[in-house]
Amino acid sequence: TGEKIWEYATGDQSMYGVYSSPAVAEERIYAGSGDHKVYCFDAGTGAKLWEYATGLEVSSSPAIMNGKVYIGSQDGNVYCINAITGTLHWLYPTQGQIHASPTVVNGRVYIGSARMYCLDAETGARLWDRQPDFLYSSPAVYNDRIFCGSISSVYCMNATNGFMIWEYRVGAGDLGMWSSPAIADGNVYVGGQD
């Protein structure tokens, strides 16, 4: 019917909003907010179950896996938070702000910042990092390959070691690839700002 069931106003200043896409798991909704926090709500009632404060805005969207919430913040940290209690499991400091959302595959967390990072999902230990360019888009992982966009290119990297497989440079005057790639029938589909 389009009728609103519930809403929740975060503590955002008027200039900030909720840019994070919500994730739903086990009757709970998870999202980041411009007020520097990660929230968990009851999906049916909208009641806030917990919040976790980061150092800056959270535009990254959460990934939920095995009872954990993985999310990046513009404070440069990747956070792993208990999905039920909201307590911190671990955090990993990257070398730049994080706008991208994490992808969790086979016990690994892939997320872009000033570099592409691969972290152990259980411990947060860095497995590898590579610097193709500042990465805005969220990585897509398919067939042991990572596909992601940056301010200058679309990249295909080896998911095991981060080595570059190929790079497609965008045209002159383009402002980069902010959209996340989609993979189908052996093709990579991604939108740019040109």
GROMACS .gro file of N, CA and C in nm, residues 63-135:
model
  219
   63ALA      N    1   2.793  -0.498   0.572
   63ALA     CA    2   2.784  -0.637   0.527
   63ALA      C    3   2.767  -0.722   0.652
   64ILE      N    4   2.671  -0.813   0.652
   64ILE     CA    5   2.643  -0.898   0.767
   64ILE      C    6   2.683  -1.041   0.733
   65MET      N    7   2.764  -1.100   0.820
   65MET     CA    8   2.809  -1.237   0.796
   65MET      C    9   2.843  -1.303   0.929
   66ASN      N   10   2.786  -1.419   0.954
   66ASN     CA   11   2.817  -1.499   1.073
   66ASN      C   12   2.805  -1.420   1.203
   67GLY      N   13   2.697  -1.344   1.215
   67GLY     CA   14   2.670  -1.271   1.338
   67GLY      C   15   2.757  -1.148   1.359
   68LYS      N   16   2.819  -1.101   1.251
   68LYS     CA   17   2.905  -0.983   1.261
   68LYS      C   18   2.864  -0.880   1.157
   69VAL      N   19   2.881  -0.753   1.194
   69VAL     CA   20   2.854  -0.640   1.105
   69VAL      C   21   2.988  -0.582   1.063
   70TYR      N   22   3.013  -0.577   0.934
   70TYR     CA   23   3.136  -0.520   0.880
   70TYR      C   24   3.099  -0.389   0.811
   71ILE      N   25   3.172  -0.281   0.844
   71ILE     CA   26   3.138  -0.150   0.788
   71ILE      C   27   3.259  -0.059   0.797
   72GLY      N   28   3.267   0.034   0.703
   72GLY     CA   29   3.374   0.133   0.704
   72GLY      C   30   3.321   0.269   0.745
   73SER      N   31   3.411   0.354   0.793
   73SER     CA   32   3.375   0.490   0.833
   73SER      C   33   3.470   0.588   0.765
   74GLN      N   34   3.424   0.712   0.750
   74GLN     CA   35   3.511   0.813   0.694
   74GLN      C   36   3.624   0.850   0.789
   75ASP      N   37   3.625   0.794   0.910
   75ASP     CA   38   3.741   0.810   0.998
   75ASP      C   39   3.857   0.721   0.954
   76GLY      N   40   3.836   0.639   0.850
   76GLY     CA   41   3.941   0.555   0.795
   76GLY      C   42   3.949   0.416   0.853
   77ASN      N   43   3.860   0.383   0.945
   77ASN     CA   44   3.863   0.251   1.008
   77ASN      C   45   3.758   0.157   0.949
   78VAL      N   46   3.796   0.029   0.942
   78VAL     CA   47   3.701  -0.078   0.914
   78VAL      C   48   3.662  -0.136   1.049
   79TYR      N   49   3.532  -0.150   1.072
   79TYR     CA   50   3.480  -0.199   1.200
   79TYR      C   51   3.415  -0.335   1.182
   80CYS      N   52   3.438  -0.422   1.279
   80CYS     CA   53   3.367  -0.549   1.289
   80CYS      C   54   3.295  -0.547   1.423
   81ILE      N   55   3.161  -0.547   1.418
   81ILE     CA   56   3.078  -0.527   1.536
   81ILE      C   57   2.988  -0.649   1.554
   82ASN      N   58   2.969  -0.692   1.677
   82ASN     CA   59   2.878  -0.802   1.706
   82ASN      C   60   2.736  -0.761   1.665
   83ALA      N   61   2.671  -0.840   1.582
   83ALA     CA   62   2.541  -0.804   1.527
   83ALA      C   63   2.430  -0.805   1.632
   84ILE      N   64   2.447  -0.880   1.740
   84ILE     CA   65   2.344  -0.888   1.843
   84ILE      C   66   2.365  -0.783   1.952
   85THR      N   67   2.489  -0.769   1.999
   85THR     CA   68   2.515  -0.683   2.115
   85THR      C   69   2.563  -0.543   2.080
   86GLY      N   70   2.619  -0.525   1.959
   86GLY     CA   71   2.674  -0.396   1.922
   86GLY      C   72   2.813  -0.370   1.979
   87THR      N   73   2.877  -0.471   2.034
   87THR     CA   74   3.012  -0.454   2.087
   87THR      C   75   3.114  -0.476   1.976
   88LEU      N   76   3.228  -0.410   1.990
   88LEU     CA   77   3.332  -0.415   1.888
   88LEU      C   78   3.410  -0.545   1.898
   89HIS      N   79   3.424  -0.615   1.784
   89HIS     CA   80   3.513  -0.731   1.776
   89HIS      C   81   3.654  -0.684   1.744
   90TRP      N   82   3.665  -0.603   1.638
   90TRP     CA   83   3.795  -0.548   1.599
   90TRP      C   84   3.774  -0.428   1.509
   91LEU      N   85   3.882  -0.348   1.495
   91LEU     CA   86   3.884  -0.243   1.394
   91LEU      C   87   4.019  -0.243   1.327
   92TYR      N   88   4.022  -0.201   1.201
   92TYR     CA   89   4.147  -0.193   1.127
   92TYR      C   90   4.159  -0.053   1.067
   93PRO      N   91   4.269   0.019   1.098
   93PRO     CA   92   4.288   0.153   1.042
   93PRO      C   93   4.347   0.148   0.901
   94THR      N   94   4.278   0.206   0.805
   94THR     CA   95   4.330   0.216   0.668
   94THR      C   96   4.404   0.349   0.654
   95GLN      N   97   4.448   0.379   0.534
   95GLN     CA   98   4.527   0.501   0.510
   95GLN      C   99   4.445   0.612   0.446
   96GLY      N  100   4.312   0.606   0.460
   96GLY     CA  101   4.229   0.710   0.402
   96GLY      C  102   4.085   0.692   0.441
   97GLN      N  103   4.002   0.791   0.408
   97GLN     CA  104   3.859   0.781   0.437
   97GLN      C  105   3.799   0.663   0.361
   98ILE      N  106   3.692   0.608   0.418
   98ILE     CA  107   3.623   0.496   0.354
   98ILE      C  108   3.482   0.540   0.315
   99HIS      N  109   3.457   0.538   0.185
   99HIS     CA  110   3.322   0.563   0.132
   99HIS      C  111   3.261   0.432   0.081
  100ALA      N  112   3.347   0.338   0.044
  100ALA     CA  113   3.301   0.211  -0.012
  100ALA      C  114   3.244   0.120   0.096
  101SER      N  115   3.168   0.024   0.053
  101SER     CA  116   3.113  -0.077   0.143
  101SER      C  117   3.194  -0.205   0.131
  102PRO      N  118   3.204  -0.281   0.240
  102PRO     CA  119   3.282  -0.404   0.235
  102PRO      C  120   3.207  -0.517   0.165
  103THR      N  121   3.286  -0.610   0.113
  103THR     CA  122   3.235  -0.736   0.060
  103THR      C  123   3.304  -0.847   0.137
  104VAL      N  124   3.226  -0.941   0.190
  104VAL     CA  125   3.280  -1.050   0.271
  104VAL      C  126   3.259  -1.181   0.194
  105VAL      N  127   3.371  -1.247   0.162
  105VAL     CA  128   3.368  -1.371   0.084
  105VAL      C  129   3.474  -1.465   0.138
  106ASN      N  130   3.435  -1.589   0.165
  106ASN     CA  131   3.530  -1.693   0.205
  106ASN      C  132   3.620  -1.651   0.322
  107GLY      N  133   3.559  -1.589   0.422
  107GLY     CA  134   3.635  -1.552   0.540
  107GLY      C  135   3.726  -1.432   0.524
  108ARG      N  136   3.706  -1.357   0.415
  108ARG     CA  137   3.787  -1.239   0.390
  108ARG      C  138   3.698  -1.117   0.370
  109VAL      N  139   3.746  -1.002   0.418
  109VAL     CA  140   3.677  -0.875   0.402
  109VAL      C  141   3.755  -0.793   0.300
  110TYR      N  142   3.689  -0.754   0.190
  110TYR     CA  143   3.751  -0.670   0.088
  110TYR      C  144   3.686  -0.532   0.097
  111ILE      N  145   3.770  -0.427   0.106
  111ILE     CA  146   3.716  -0.292   0.114
  111ILE      C  147   3.817  -0.194   0.058
  112GLY      N  148   3.767  -0.094  -0.013
  112GLY     CA  149   3.852   0.007  -0.073
  112GLY      C  150   3.859   0.133   0.011
  113SER      N  151   3.975   0.196   0.007
  113SER     CA  152   4.001   0.323   0.074
  113SER      C  153   4.107   0.391  -0.013
  114ALA      N  154   4.215   0.438   0.048
  114ALA     CA  155   4.328   0.485  -0.032
  114ALA      C  156   4.397   0.367  -0.101
  115ARG      N  157   4.367   0.247  -0.055
  115ARG     CA  158   4.418   0.122  -0.112
  115ARG      C  159   4.304   0.020  -0.110
  116MET      N  160   4.324  -0.092  -0.177
  116MET     CA  161   4.232  -0.204  -0.163
  116MET      C  162   4.288  -0.292  -0.053
  117TYR      N  163   4.204  -0.322   0.047
  117TYR     CA  164   4.246  -0.402   0.161
  117TYR      C  165   4.174  -0.536   0.160
  118CYS      N  166   4.248  -0.638   0.201
  118CYS     CA  167   4.193  -0.770   0.225
  118CYS      C  168   4.226  -0.806   0.370
  119LEU      N  169   4.122  -0.824   0.451
  119LEU     CA  170   4.138  -0.850   0.594
  119LEU      C  171   4.078  -0.984   0.630
  120ASP      N  172   4.134  -1.048   0.733
  120ASP     CA  173   4.075  -1.170   0.785
  120ASP      C  174   3.944  -1.134   0.855
  121ALA      N  175   3.835  -1.198   0.816
  121ALA     CA  176   3.703  -1.160   0.869
  121ALA      C  177   3.690  -1.188   1.018
  122GLU      N  178   3.763  -1.286   1.069
  122GLU     CA  179   3.751  -1.323   1.209
  122GLU      C  180   3.837  -1.236   1.300
  123THR      N  181   3.957  -1.204   1.256
  123THR     CA  182   4.053  -1.134   1.343
  123THR      C  183   4.079  -0.989   1.303
  124GLY      N  184   4.049  -0.952   1.178
  124GLY     CA  185   4.081  -0.818   1.130
  124GLY      C  186   4.225  -0.804   1.084
  125ALA      N  187   4.303  -0.912   1.086
  125ALA     CA  188   4.442  -0.906   1.043
  125ALA      C  189   4.449  -0.874   0.894
  126ARG      N  190   4.544  -0.789   0.856
  126ARG     CA  191   4.562  -0.755   0.714
  126ARG      C  192   4.627  -0.873   0.645
  127LEU      N  193   4.563  -0.922   0.539
  127LEU     CA  194   4.620  -1.029   0.458
  127LEU      C  195   4.702  -0.972   0.344
  128TRP      N  196   4.653  -0.863   0.284
  128TRP     CA  197   4.729  -0.787   0.185
  128TRP      C  198   4.661  -0.653   0.160
  129ASP      N  199   4.735  -0.561   0.101
  129ASP     CA  200   4.676  -0.437   0.050
  129ASP      C  201   4.755  -0.395  -0.074
  130ARG      N  202   4.685  -0.332  -0.167
  130ARG     CA  203   4.745  -0.284  -0.291
  130ARG      C  204   4.691  -0.144  -0.318
  131GLN      N  205   4.771  -0.066  -0.391
  131GLN     CA  206   4.730   0.072  -0.419
  131GLN      C  207   4.713   0.096  -0.567
  132PRO      N  208   4.597   0.058  -0.621
  132PRO     CA  209   4.573   0.093  -0.761
  132PRO      C  210   4.538   0.241  -0.775
  133ASP      N  211   4.460   0.296  -0.682
  133ASP     CA  212   4.415   0.435  -0.684
  133ASP      C  213   4.312   0.449  -0.572
  134PHE      N  214   4.269   0.572  -0.542
  134PHE     CA  215   4.169   0.587  -0.436
  134PHE      C  216   4.038   0.523  -0.483
  135LEU      N  217   3.984   0.434  -0.402
  135LEU     CA  218   3.870   0.351  -0.442
  135LEU      C  219   3.742   0.398  -0.376
   0.00000   0.00000   0.00000
